[in-house]
Amino acid sequence: MPLNRSKKKTPMPTQKPEVRRRNFNEVALGYSEEEAVSEAQRCLQCKKPGCVEGCPVQVQIPQFIKRIAERDFEGAIKIIKETNSLPAICGRVCPQETQCEKNCVLGKVGEPVAIGRLERFAADWERAKGIHPPVIPKKLGKKVAIIGSGPAGLACAGDLAKLGYDVTIFEALHKPGGVLVYGIPEFRLPKIIVEQEVEFIQQLGVEIKTNMVMGKVLTIDDLFEMGYEAVFIGTGAGLPKFMGIPGENYLDVYSANEFLTRINLMKAYSFPNTDTPIKVGKKVAVIGGGNVAMDAARSAIRMGADEVHIVYRRSEEEMPARKEEFENAKEEGIIFDFLTNPVRIIGNENGWVKGIECIRMELGEPDASGRRRPVPIMGSEFIMDVETVVIAIGTGPNPLLTKPLKA
Amino acid sequence: MFKILEKRELAPSIKLFVIEAPLVAKKARPGQFVILRIKEGGERIPLTIADYNSENGTVTIVFQEVGKTTQELGTLEAGDYIQDFVGPLGVPVEFPNHKKVLGIGGGLGIAPLYPKLKMLHQQGVEVVSIIGARTAELLILEEEIKAVSDRMYVCTDDGSKGRHGFVTVVLKELLEQGEKFDEIIIIGPPILMKIGSEITKPYGIPTMVSLNPIMVDGTGMCGGCRVTVDGEIKFACVDGPAFDGHKVDFDELIKRLATYKEEEKISLERFNEAHECK
Ligand SMILES: Cc1cc2nc3c(=O)[nH]c(=O)nc-3n(C[C@H](O)[C@H](O)[C@H](O)COP(=O)(O)OP(=O)(O)OC[C@H]3O[C@@H](n4cnc5c(N)ncnc54)[C@H](O)[C@@H]3O)c2cc1C
Ligand SMILES: Cc1cc2nc3c(=O)[nH]c(=O)nc-3n(C[C@H](O)[C@H](O)[C@H](O)COP(=O)(O)OP(=O)(O)OC[C@H]3O[C@@H](n4cnc5c(N)ncnc54)[C@H](O)[C@@H]3O)c2cc1C
Ligand code: SF4
Ligand code: SF4
Ligand code: FES
Ligand SMILES: [Mg+2]
């Protein structure tokens, strides 16, 4: 097998920034067979592969990559699916740079093998061809309930079904997928892919019940009475956080969760062909520096905003967003206001947002997390004219969904 | 899919559905609501559980056709299905040691008032009720409210039935006459709940209102339903929808309810055009 000695990953074909910033189609287009084979040939087939240690589901990485290098794509996807039921999703949205690819030996002298892209390739290759119905395992006759159909619930369901358990997932929303359907935008993870991976989980024999807000419609005790012997709780994070500054309840101030849910789950980008509306002004400010902020900002530009700012109180180095998403956002014209903190939102008498007052920050002493703490520069306040504000500063636990569950 | 078992027109543009939803019916309590989505591409809208029967597995909803989704809902008939119907959501209301309660329902607010008064009546609490609507024709659930009240007052804005005037006129009179209540429940348009709460405040009578902010998920995930109560942000879908009327920022709620006025108009116009073509 020839070795590809390139220090860099085979580049991923993508939609051009000036085109993609106005559509919701997927940004990354995926490797061709030639590109995949060539990238697979970079892998050194380590005897003690660090990459596998970094993968939370222990995908047998060198083995599947070897199959790709040999053009045995069927064999590749089979190996991946032994331990991962959601490869098309993971290949796209796993933070590979802190997981599998972090430990790849090639990373010491250049770029690591593009493990995520290869996983995605294998999964997409299989989908294009038509997915083989999986071999249904011998049933153990034991029932397990899973609450929440996000990636955690789906992965757990897939693993248990493969072991022969009768698995039922209870999901609060009308569609399974959790953050995969309501949070992560279409242009990073097409919903059809989520649907197909969910279908695969169902083919494994998992039953999915939607419209089931657990704790309200059924309690854990009810589940045990119904004959479930174990319950897995994968309800994710709930309750969006707000900043506690004046003006946060003006009409066009959104939590990132609401903004993204309206656009992704409720398909507000098709309004009025769909029924759920959304307000996206000409100038939008997204507060926060994580992946969610990137998704919200990139969605806002696609909804037609002229100018989208990301307002973040620390500097570029401290920003928790994935580098790749930051680069994508910059290419799409998102403006980054680092070391800037909102102090109040300004509205008119009817409650519509007119702007945000911000204060400039500078980095002071490191805090408990080791990151340098931003401190305001007195007298540096200024007003940013915006019409829509999206707050993406994280989420906390949802009291409703945990309180009655424990009781 | 959830089957519509029965459809009744209570007043022009106000309809009642009995829906087959056994799991919801089994856990439903007064004060709770459901969120429904008619079909793929539809929006999620909250509606109060106006009544429920856990033995028959049915849930009753009463809705007013105000825009696209409620009008579309109104075109469905008994035997038709609703795609998604999720609940019971929100915190059930409780009245632990009450002896006498006043319930006030304005317009469509009479529907959410009913299950609360019914529960109070069953608990043996003395129930006084004031219900009102713009005209006699629009007055709903009069018989039902009467059946669970020890005394009932009816008002219409135009005087076509009962007292001429708003429900708050009767409320004022009762309080001025010195009548005492352990709690007053006011449900109706936000402006009615605001004015009613202002009237009861000087008397120091606990006043419960049921808020109707715009909702999406109804599970505490989006924060769209946030309201300010006692200076703090609360999410009406998980912390409410019932709150202390003396502490609610009604002006903010009223403003927020107008967020999508323009879009709602577009949506409704398209719906009407599509329907006229048929
Ligand atoms: C916008 C956004 C982008 C992200 N991008 C990435 C990324 O690129 N890469 C990455 O690795 N991570 C990303 N994350 C984080 C990642 O999505 C989460 O870590 C992951 O989704 C957690 O999965 P989960 O299954 O635990 O929870 P969730 O995906 O949140 O799923 C929980 C599910 O449980 C349901 N539920 C909650 N309560 C109940 C109840 N009482 N009864 C029934 N059902 C209930 C919810 O409706 C939901 O469907 C992103 C998150 C967001 C918000
Ligand atoms: C907890 C709760 C219980 C409710 N119970 C009832 C009830 O029992 N009967 C009833 O007729 N109505 C009830 N409502 C109001 C009902 O949800 C709205 O009338 C309905 O959503 C309007 O939808 P539409 O598309 O027909 O009208 P639209 O033209 O879209 O909206 C008309 C008005 O309704 C409000 N509204 C719009 N979308 C929503 C939404 N997603 N959530 C809440 N309000 C919205 C807005 O103020 C809007 O201006 C309740 C609302 C809440 C929050
Ligand atoms: S992309 Fe995710 S699932 Fe795949 S190997 Fe890397 S960490 Fe594991
Ligand atoms: S560490 Fe890198 S080179 Fe080694 S097997 Fe894993 S992917 Fe291949
Ligand atoms: S409706 Fe989304 S949090 Fe209440
Ligand atoms: Mg509507």
mmCIF file with all atom_site columns, N, CA and C in Angstrom, chain A residues 136-191:
data_model
loop_
_atom_site.group_PDB
_atom_site.id
_atom_site.type_symbol
_atom_site.label_atom_id
_atom_site.label_alt_id
_atom_site.label_comp_id
_atom_site.label_asym_id
_atom_site.label_entity_id
_atom_site.label_seq_id
_atom_site.pdbx_PDB_ins_code
_atom_site.Cartn_x
_atom_site.Cartn_y
_atom_site.Cartn_z
_atom_site.occupancy
_atom_site.B_iso_or_equiv
_atom_site.pdbx_formal_charge
_atom_site.auth_seq_id
_atom_site.auth_comp_id
_atom_site.auth_asym_id
_atom_site.auth_atom_id
_atom_site.pdbx_PDB_model_num
ATOM 1   N N  . ILE A 1 136 ? -30.323 -8.197  13.152 1.00 0.00 ? 136 ILE A N  1
ATOM 2   C CA . ILE A 1 136 ? -31.010 -7.988  14.427 1.00 0.00 ? 136 ILE A CA 1
ATOM 3   C C  . ILE A 1 136 ? -30.525 -9.038  15.420 1.00 0.00 ? 136 ILE A C  1
ATOM 4   N N  . PRO A 1 137 ? -30.039 -8.577  16.548 1.00 0.00 ? 137 PRO A N  1
ATOM 5   C CA . PRO A 1 137 ? -29.472 -9.523  17.513 1.00 0.00 ? 137 PRO A CA 1
ATOM 6   C C  . PRO A 1 137 ? -30.543 -10.353 18.213 1.00 0.00 ? 137 PRO A C  1
ATOM 7   N N  . LYS A 1 138 ? -30.095 -11.397 18.864 1.00 0.00 ? 138 LYS A N  1
ATOM 8   C CA . LYS A 1 138 ? -31.003 -12.243 19.634 1.00 0.00 ? 138 LYS A CA 1
ATOM 9   C C  . LYS A 1 138 ? -31.479 -11.455 20.850 1.00 0.00 ? 138 LYS A C  1
ATOM 10  N N  . LYS A 1 139 ? -32.802 -11.465 21.051 1.00 0.00 ? 139 LYS A N  1
ATOM 11  C CA . LYS A 1 139 ? -33.363 -10.670 22.140 1.00 0.00 ? 139 LYS A CA 1
ATOM 12  C C  . LYS A 1 139 ? -33.107 -11.309 23.497 1.00 0.00 ? 139 LYS A C  1
ATOM 13  N N  . LEU A 1 140 ? -32.811 -10.425 24.478 1.00 0.00 ? 140 LEU A N  1
ATOM 14  C CA . LEU A 1 140 ? -32.599 -10.912 25.838 1.00 0.00 ? 140 LEU A CA 1
ATOM 15  C C  . LEU A 1 140 ? -33.902 -10.913 26.632 1.00 0.00 ? 140 LEU A C  1
ATOM 16  N N  . GLY A 1 141 ? -34.919 -10.230 26.077 1.00 0.00 ? 141 GLY A N  1
ATOM 17  C CA . GLY A 1 141 ? -36.190 -10.128 26.793 1.00 0.00 ? 141 GLY A CA 1
ATOM 18  C C  . GLY A 1 141 ? -36.141 -9.172  27.971 1.00 0.00 ? 141 GLY A C  1
ATOM 19  N N  . LYS A 1 142 ? -35.265 -8.152  27.862 1.00 0.00 ? 142 LYS A N  1
ATOM 20  C CA . LYS A 1 142 ? -35.177 -7.161  28.940 1.00 0.00 ? 142 LYS A CA 1
ATOM 21  C C  . LYS A 1 142 ? -35.421 -5.773  28.362 1.00 0.00 ? 142 LYS A C  1
ATOM 22  N N  . LYS A 1 143 ? -36.287 -5.030  29.073 1.00 0.00 ? 143 LYS A N  1
ATOM 23  C CA . LYS A 1 143 ? -36.675 -3.711  28.564 1.00 0.00 ? 143 LYS A CA 1
ATOM 24  C C  . LYS A 1 143 ? -35.897 -2.574  29.226 1.00 0.00 ? 143 LYS A C  1
ATOM 25  N N  . VAL A 1 144 ? -35.386 -1.679  28.392 1.00 0.00 ? 144 VAL A N  1
ATOM 26  C CA . VAL A 1 144 ? -34.674 -0.503  28.900 1.00 0.00 ? 144 VAL A CA 1
ATOM 27  C C  . VAL A 1 144 ? -35.328 0.754   28.325 1.00 0.00 ? 144 VAL A C  1
ATOM 28  N N  . ALA A 1 145 ? -35.506 1.763   29.175 1.00 0.00 ? 145 ALA A N  1
ATOM 29  C CA . ALA A 1 145 ? -36.066 3.037   28.723 1.00 0.00 ? 145 ALA A CA 1
ATOM 30  C C  . ALA A 1 145 ? -34.958 4.078   28.657 1.00 0.00 ? 145 ALA A C  1
ATOM 31  N N  . ILE A 1 146 ? -35.013 4.902   27.620 1.00 0.00 ? 146 ILE A N  1
ATOM 32  C CA . ILE A 1 146 ? -34.043 5.983   27.483 1.00 0.00 ? 146 ILE A CA 1
ATOM 33  C C  . ILE A 1 146 ? -34.810 7.287   27.373 1.00 0.00 ? 146 ILE A C  1
ATOM 34  N N  . ILE A 1 147 ? -34.449 8.258   28.197 1.00 0.00 ? 147 ILE A N  1
ATOM 35  C CA . ILE A 1 147 ? -35.142 9.546   28.169 1.00 0.00 ? 147 ILE A CA 1
ATOM 36  C C  . ILE A 1 147 ? -34.267 10.552  27.445 1.00 0.00 ? 147 ILE A C  1
ATOM 37  N N  . GLY A 1 148 ? -34.786 11.051  26.320 1.00 0.00 ? 148 GLY A N  1
ATOM 38  C CA . GLY A 1 148 ? -34.030 12.005  25.517 1.00 0.00 ? 148 GLY A CA 1
ATOM 39  C C  . GLY A 1 148 ? -33.432 11.317  24.297 1.00 0.00 ? 148 GLY A C  1
ATOM 40  N N  . SER A 1 149 ? -33.596 11.926  23.143 1.00 0.00 ? 149 SER A N  1
ATOM 41  C CA . SER A 1 149 ? -33.105 11.304  21.908 1.00 0.00 ? 149 SER A CA 1
ATOM 42  C C  . SER A 1 149 ? -31.986 12.117  21.278 1.00 0.00 ? 149 SER A C  1
ATOM 43  N N  . GLY A 1 150 ? -31.216 12.829  22.104 1.00 0.00 ? 150 GLY A N  1
ATOM 44  C CA . GLY A 1 150 ? -30.024 13.502  21.582 1.00 0.00 ? 150 GLY A CA 1
ATOM 45  C C  . GLY A 1 150 ? -28.965 12.463  21.283 1.00 0.00 ? 150 GLY A C  1
ATOM 46  N N  . PRO A 1 151 ? -27.767 12.906  20.891 1.00 0.00 ? 151 PRO A N  1
ATOM 47  C CA . PRO A 1 151 ? -26.719 11.936  20.567 1.00 0.00 ? 151 PRO A CA 1
ATOM 48  C C  . PRO A 1 151 ? -26.446 10.943  21.697 1.00 0.00 ? 151 PRO A C  1
ATOM 49  N N  . ALA A 1 152 ? -26.552 11.403  22.952 1.00 0.00 ? 152 ALA A N  1
ATOM 50  C CA . ALA A 1 152 ? -26.294 10.486  24.068 1.00 0.00 ? 152 ALA A CA 1
ATOM 51  C C  . ALA A 1 152 ? -27.343 9.377   24.096 1.00 0.00 ? 152 ALA A C  1
ATOM 52  N N  . GLY A 1 153 ? -28.616 9.744   24.008 1.00 0.00 ? 153 GLY A N  1
ATOM 53  C CA . GLY A 1 153 ? -29.697 8.756   24.037 1.00 0.00 ? 153 GLY A CA 1
ATOM 54  C C  . GLY A 1 153 ? -29.646 7.820   22.842 1.00 0.00 ? 153 GLY A C  1
ATOM 55  N N  . LEU A 1 154 ? -29.401 8.375   21.665 1.00 0.00 ? 154 LEU A N  1
ATOM 56  C CA . LEU A 1 154 ? -29.373 7.546   20.454 1.00 0.00 ? 154 LEU A CA 1
ATOM 57  C C  . LEU A 1 154 ? -28.213 6.552   20.506 1.00 0.00 ? 154 LEU A C  1
ATOM 58  N N  . ALA A 1 155 ? -27.039 7.034   20.923 1.00 0.00 ? 155 ALA A N  1
ATOM 59  C CA . ALA A 1 155 ? -25.867 6.158   20.971 1.00 0.00 ? 155 ALA A CA 1
ATOM 60  C C  . ALA A 1 155 ? -26.098 5.041   21.978 1.00 0.00 ? 155 ALA A C  1
ATOM 61  N N  . CYS A 1 156 ? -26.643 5.399   23.129 1.00 0.00 ? 156 CYS A N  1
ATOM 62  C CA . CYS A 1 156 ? -26.907 4.402   24.161 1.00 0.00 ? 156 CYS A CA 1
ATOM 63  C C  . CYS A 1 156 ? -27.923 3.383   23.653 1.00 0.00 ? 156 CYS A C  1
ATOM 64  N N  . ALA A 1 157 ? -28.952 3.869   22.970 1.00 0.00 ? 157 ALA A N  1
ATOM 65  C CA . ALA A 1 157 ? -29.978 2.974   22.437 1.00 0.00 ? 157 ALA A CA 1
ATOM 66  C C  . ALA A 1 157 ? -29.378 1.997   21.444 1.00 0.00 ? 157 ALA A C  1
ATOM 67  N N  . GLY A 1 158 ? -28.520 2.524   20.558 1.00 0.00 ? 158 GLY A N  1
ATOM 68  C CA . GLY A 1 158 ? -27.892 1.676   19.549 1.00 0.00 ? 158 GLY A CA 1
ATOM 69  C C  . GLY A 1 158 ? -27.056 0.581   20.197 1.00 0.00 ? 158 GLY A C  1
ATOM 70  N N  . ASP A 1 159 ? -26.255 0.963   21.176 1.00 0.00 ? 159 ASP A N  1
ATOM 71  C CA . ASP A 1 159 ? -25.388 -0.023  21.837 1.00 0.00 ? 159 ASP A CA 1
ATOM 72  C C  . ASP A 1 159 ? -26.197 -1.095  22.545 1.00 0.00 ? 159 ASP A C  1
ATOM 73  N N  . LEU A 1 160 ? -27.255 -0.674  23.255 1.00 0.00 ? 160 LEU A N  1
ATOM 74  C CA . LEU A 1 160 ? -28.061 -1.649  23.998 1.00 0.00 ? 160 LEU A CA 1
ATOM 75  C C  . LEU A 1 160 ? -28.832 -2.571  23.054 1.00 0.00 ? 160 LEU A C  1
ATOM 76  N N  . ALA A 1 161 ? -29.321 -2.009  21.962 1.00 0.00 ? 161 ALA A N  1
ATOM 77  C CA . ALA A 1 161 ? -30.066 -2.837  21.007 1.00 0.00 ? 161 ALA A CA 1
ATOM 78  C C  . ALA A 1 161 ? -29.152 -3.899  20.406 1.00 0.00 ? 161 ALA A C  1
ATOM 79  N N  . LYS A 1 162 ? -27.903 -3.505  20.142 1.00 0.00 ? 162 LYS A N  1
ATOM 80  C CA . LYS A 1 162 ? -26.952 -4.461  19.582 1.00 0.00 ? 162 LYS A CA 1
ATOM 81  C C  . LYS A 1 162 ? -26.665 -5.592  20.560 1.00 0.00 ? 162 LYS A C  1
ATOM 82  N N  . LEU A 1 163 ? -26.864 -5.324  21.849 1.00 0.00 ? 163 LEU A N  1
ATOM 83  C CA . LEU A 1 163 ? -26.659 -6.371  22.859 1.00 0.00 ? 163 LEU A CA 1
ATOM 84  C C  . LEU A 1 163 ? -27.924 -7.206  23.078 1.00 0.00 ? 163 LEU A C  1
ATOM 85  N N  . GLY A 1 164 ? -29.016 -6.809  22.413 1.00 0.00 ? 164 GLY A N  1
ATOM 86  C CA . GLY A 1 164 ? -30.226 -7.620  22.501 1.00 0.00 ? 164 GLY A CA 1
ATOM 87  C C  . GLY A 1 164 ? -31.304 -7.098  23.446 1.00 0.00 ? 164 GLY A C  1
ATOM 88  N N  . TYR A 1 165 ? -31.114 -5.899  23.978 1.00 0.00 ? 165 TYR A N  1
ATOM 89  C CA . TYR A 1 165 ? -32.154 -5.324  24.845 1.00 0.00 ? 165 TYR A CA 1
ATOM 90  C C  . TYR A 1 165 ? -33.304 -4.766  24.011 1.00 0.00 ? 165 TYR A C  1
ATOM 91  N N  . ASP A 1 166 ? -34.506 -4.747  24.621 1.00 0.00 ? 166 ASP A N  1
ATOM 92  C CA . ASP A 1 166 ? -35.641 -4.058  24.007 1.00 0.00 ? 166 ASP A CA 1
ATOM 93  C C  . ASP A 1 166 ? -35.597 -2.621  24.480 1.00 0.00 ? 166 ASP A C  1
ATOM 94  N N  . VAL A 1 167 ? -35.310 -1.707  23.564 1.00 0.00 ? 167 VAL A N  1
ATOM 95  C CA . VAL A 1 167 ? -35.067 -0.321  23.963 1.00 0.00 ? 167 VAL A CA 1
ATOM 96  C C  . VAL A 1 167 ? -36.179 0.603   23.462 1.00 0.00 ? 167 VAL A C  1
ATOM 97  N N  . THR A 1 168 ? -36.665 1.450   24.352 1.00 0.00 ? 168 THR A N  1
ATOM 98  C CA . THR A 1 168 ? -37.621 2.481   23.963 1.00 0.00 ? 168 THR A CA 1
ATOM 99  C C  . THR A 1 168 ? -37.044 3.838   24.342 1.00 0.00 ? 168 THR A C  1
ATOM 100 N N  . ILE A 1 169 ? -37.048 4.771   23.379 1.00 0.00 ? 169 ILE A N  1
ATOM 101 C CA . ILE A 1 169 ? -36.610 6.135   23.664 1.00 0.00 ? 169 ILE A CA 1
ATOM 102 C C  . ILE A 1 169 ? -37.847 7.014   23.828 1.00 0.00 ? 169 ILE A C  1
ATOM 103 N N  . PHE A 1 170 ? -37.862 7.827   24.880 1.00 0.00 ? 170 PHE A N  1
ATOM 104 C CA . PHE A 1 170 ? -38.940 8.787   25.105 1.00 0.00 ? 170 PHE A CA 1
ATOM 105 C C  . PHE A 1 170 ? -38.394 10.190  24.877 1.00 0.00 ? 170 PHE A C  1
ATOM 106 N N  . GLU A 1 171 ? -38.958 10.881  23.910 1.00 0.00 ? 171 GLU A N  1
ATOM 107 C CA . GLU A 1 171 ? -38.452 12.207  23.531 1.00 0.00 ? 171 GLU A CA 1
ATOM 108 C C  . GLU A 1 171 ? -39.544 13.262  23.713 1.00 0.00 ? 171 GLU A C  1
ATOM 109 N N  . ALA A 1 172 ? -39.164 14.402  24.308 1.00 0.00 ? 172 ALA A N  1
ATOM 110 C CA . ALA A 1 172 ? -40.129 15.470  24.605 1.00 0.00 ? 172 ALA A CA 1
ATOM 111 C C  . ALA A 1 172 ? -40.620 16.191  23.342 1.00 0.00 ? 172 ALA A C  1
ATOM 112 N N  . LEU A 1 173 ? -39.728 16.409  22.398 1.00 0.00 ? 173 LEU A N  1
ATOM 113 C CA . LEU A 1 173 ? -40.103 17.171  21.205 1.00 0.00 ? 173 LEU A CA 1
ATOM 114 C C  . LEU A 1 173 ? -40.794 16.279  20.176 1.00 0.00 ? 173 LEU A C  1
ATOM 115 N N  . HIS A 1 174 ? -41.236 16.889  19.072 1.00 0.00 ? 174 HIS A N  1
ATOM 116 C CA . HIS A 1 174 ? -41.946 16.095  18.068 1.00 0.00 ? 174 HIS A CA 1
ATOM 117 C C  . HIS A 1 174 ? -40.996 15.358  17.131 1.00 0.00 ? 174 HIS A C  1
ATOM 118 N N  . LYS A 1 175 ? -39.709 15.616  17.281 1.00 0.00 ? 175 LYS A N  1
ATOM 119 C CA . LYS A 1 175 ? -38.739 15.005  16.368 1.00 0.00 ? 175 LYS A CA 1
ATOM 120 C C  . LYS A 1 175 ? -37.534 14.496  17.146 1.00 0.00 ? 175 LYS A C  1
ATOM 121 N N  . PRO A 1 176 ? -37.052 13.302  16.868 1.00 0.00 ? 176 PRO A N  1
ATOM 122 C CA . PRO A 1 176 ? -35.871 12.813  17.598 1.00 0.00 ? 176 PRO A CA 1
ATOM 123 C C  . PRO A 1 176 ? -34.581 13.457  17.087 1.00 0.00 ? 176 PRO A C  1
ATOM 124 N N  . GLY A 1 177 ? -33.597 13.550  17.992 1.00 0.00 ? 177 GLY A N  1
ATOM 125 C CA . GLY A 1 177 ? -32.281 14.068  17.599 1.00 0.00 ? 177 GLY A CA 1
ATOM 126 C C  . GLY A 1 177 ? -31.689 15.066  18.588 1.00 0.00 ? 177 GLY A C  1
ATOM 127 N N  . GLY A 1 178 ? -32.527 15.660  19.433 1.00 0.00 ? 178 GLY A N  1
ATOM 128 C CA . GLY A 1 178 ? -32.002 16.624  20.404 1.00 0.00 ? 178 GLY A CA 1
ATOM 129 C C  . GLY A 1 178 ? -31.307 17.779  19.696 1.00 0.00 ? 178 GLY A C  1
ATOM 130 N N  . VAL A 1 179 ? -30.144 18.145  20.207 1.00 0.00 ? 179 VAL A N  1
ATOM 131 C CA . VAL A 1 179 ? -29.390 19.259  19.634 1.00 0.00 ? 179 VAL A CA 1
ATOM 132 C C  . VAL A 1 179 ? -29.113 19.044  18.140 1.00 0.00 ? 179 VAL A C  1
ATOM 133 N N  . LEU A 1 180 ? -29.051 17.789  17.720 1.00 0.00 ? 180 LEU A N  1
ATOM 134 C CA . LEU A 1 180 ? -28.781 17.509  16.305 1.00 0.00 ? 180 LEU A CA 1
ATOM 135 C C  . LEU A 1 180 ? -29.884 18.050  15.401 1.00 0.00 ? 180 LEU A C  1
ATOM 136 N N  . VAL A 1 181 ? -31.121 18.115  15.913 1.00 0.00 ? 181 VAL A N  1
ATOM 137 C CA . VAL A 1 181 ? -32.203 18.655  15.083 1.00 0.00 ? 181 VAL A CA 1
ATOM 138 C C  . VAL A 1 181 ? -32.618 20.067  15.457 1.00 0.00 ? 181 VAL A C  1
ATOM 139 N N  . TYR A 1 182 ? -32.525 20.439  16.749 1.00 0.00 ? 182 TYR A N  1
ATOM 140 C CA . TYR A 1 182 ? -32.982 21.798  17.058 1.00 0.00 ? 182 TYR A CA 1
ATOM 141 C C  . TYR A 1 182 ? -31.830 22.799  17.136 1.00 0.00 ? 182 TYR A C  1
ATOM 142 N N  . GLY A 1 183 ? -30.605 22.333  17.372 1.00 0.00 ? 183 GLY A N  1
ATOM 143 C CA . GLY A 1 183 ? -29.505 23.268  17.587 1.00 0.00 ? 183 GLY A CA 1
ATOM 144 C C  . GLY A 1 183 ? -28.560 23.387  16.412 1.00 0.00 ? 183 GLY A C  1
ATOM 145 N N  . ILE A 1 184 ? -27.903 22.286  16.055 1.00 0.00 ? 184 ILE A N  1
ATOM 146 C CA . ILE A 1 184 ? -26.863 22.356  15.019 1.00 0.00 ? 184 ILE A CA 1
ATOM 147 C C  . ILE A 1 184 ? -27.518 22.625  13.660 1.00 0.00 ? 184 ILE A C  1
ATOM 148 N N  . PRO A 1 185 ? -27.100 23.686  12.988 1.00 0.00 ? 185 PRO A N  1
ATOM 149 C CA . PRO A 1 185 ? -27.787 24.086  11.762 1.00 0.00 ? 185 PRO A CA 1
ATOM 150 C C  . PRO A 1 185 ? -27.589 23.112  10.600 1.00 0.00 ? 185 PRO A C  1
ATOM 151 N N  . GLU A 1 186 ? -28.571 23.151  9.724  1.00 0.00 ? 186 GLU A N  1
ATOM 152 C CA . GLU A 1 186 ? -28.593 22.384  8.480  1.00 0.00 ? 186 GLU A CA 1
ATOM 153 C C  . GLU A 1 186 ? -27.261 22.464  7.713  1.00 0.00 ? 186 GLU A C  1
ATOM 154 N N  . PHE A 1 187 ? -26.637 23.657  7.703  1.00 0.00 ? 187 PHE A N  1
ATOM 155 C CA . PHE A 1 187 ? -25.438 23.804  6.869  1.00 0.00 ? 187 PHE A CA 1
ATOM 156 C C  . PHE A 1 187 ? -24.214 23.110  7.465  1.00 0.00 ? 187 PHE A C  1
ATOM 157 N N  . ARG A 1 188 ? -24.329 22.678  8.730  1.00 0.00 ? 188 ARG A N  1
ATOM 158 C CA . ARG A 1 188 ? -23.238 21.886  9.316  1.00 0.00 ? 188 ARG A CA 1
ATOM 159 C C  . ARG A 1 188 ? -23.617 20.422  9.396  1.00 0.00 ? 188 ARG A C  1
ATOM 160 N N  . LEU A 1 189 ? -24.910 20.164  9.554  1.00 0.00 ? 189 LEU A N  1
ATOM 161 C CA . LEU A 1 189 ? -25.383 18.791  9.693  1.00 0.00 ? 189 LEU A CA 1
ATOM 162 C C  . LEU A 1 189 ? -26.781 18.703  9.078  1.00 0.00 ? 189 LEU A C  1
ATOM 163 N N  . PRO A 1 190 ? -26.854 18.297  7.813  1.00 0.00 ? 190 PRO A N  1
ATOM 164 C CA . PRO A 1 190 ? -28.169 18.236  7.165  1.00 0.00 ? 190 PRO A CA 1
ATOM 165 C C  . PRO A 1 190 ? -29.114 17.305  7.942  1.00 0.00 ? 190 PRO A C  1
ATOM 166 N N  . LYS A 1 191 ? -30.353 17.755  8.090  1.00 0.00 ? 191 LYS A N  1
ATOM 167 C CA . LYS A 1 191 ? -31.313 16.990  8.893  1.00 0.00 ? 191 LYS A CA 1
ATOM 168 C C  . LYS A 1 191 ? -31.623 15.622  8.291  1.00 0.00 ? 191 LYS A C  1
#
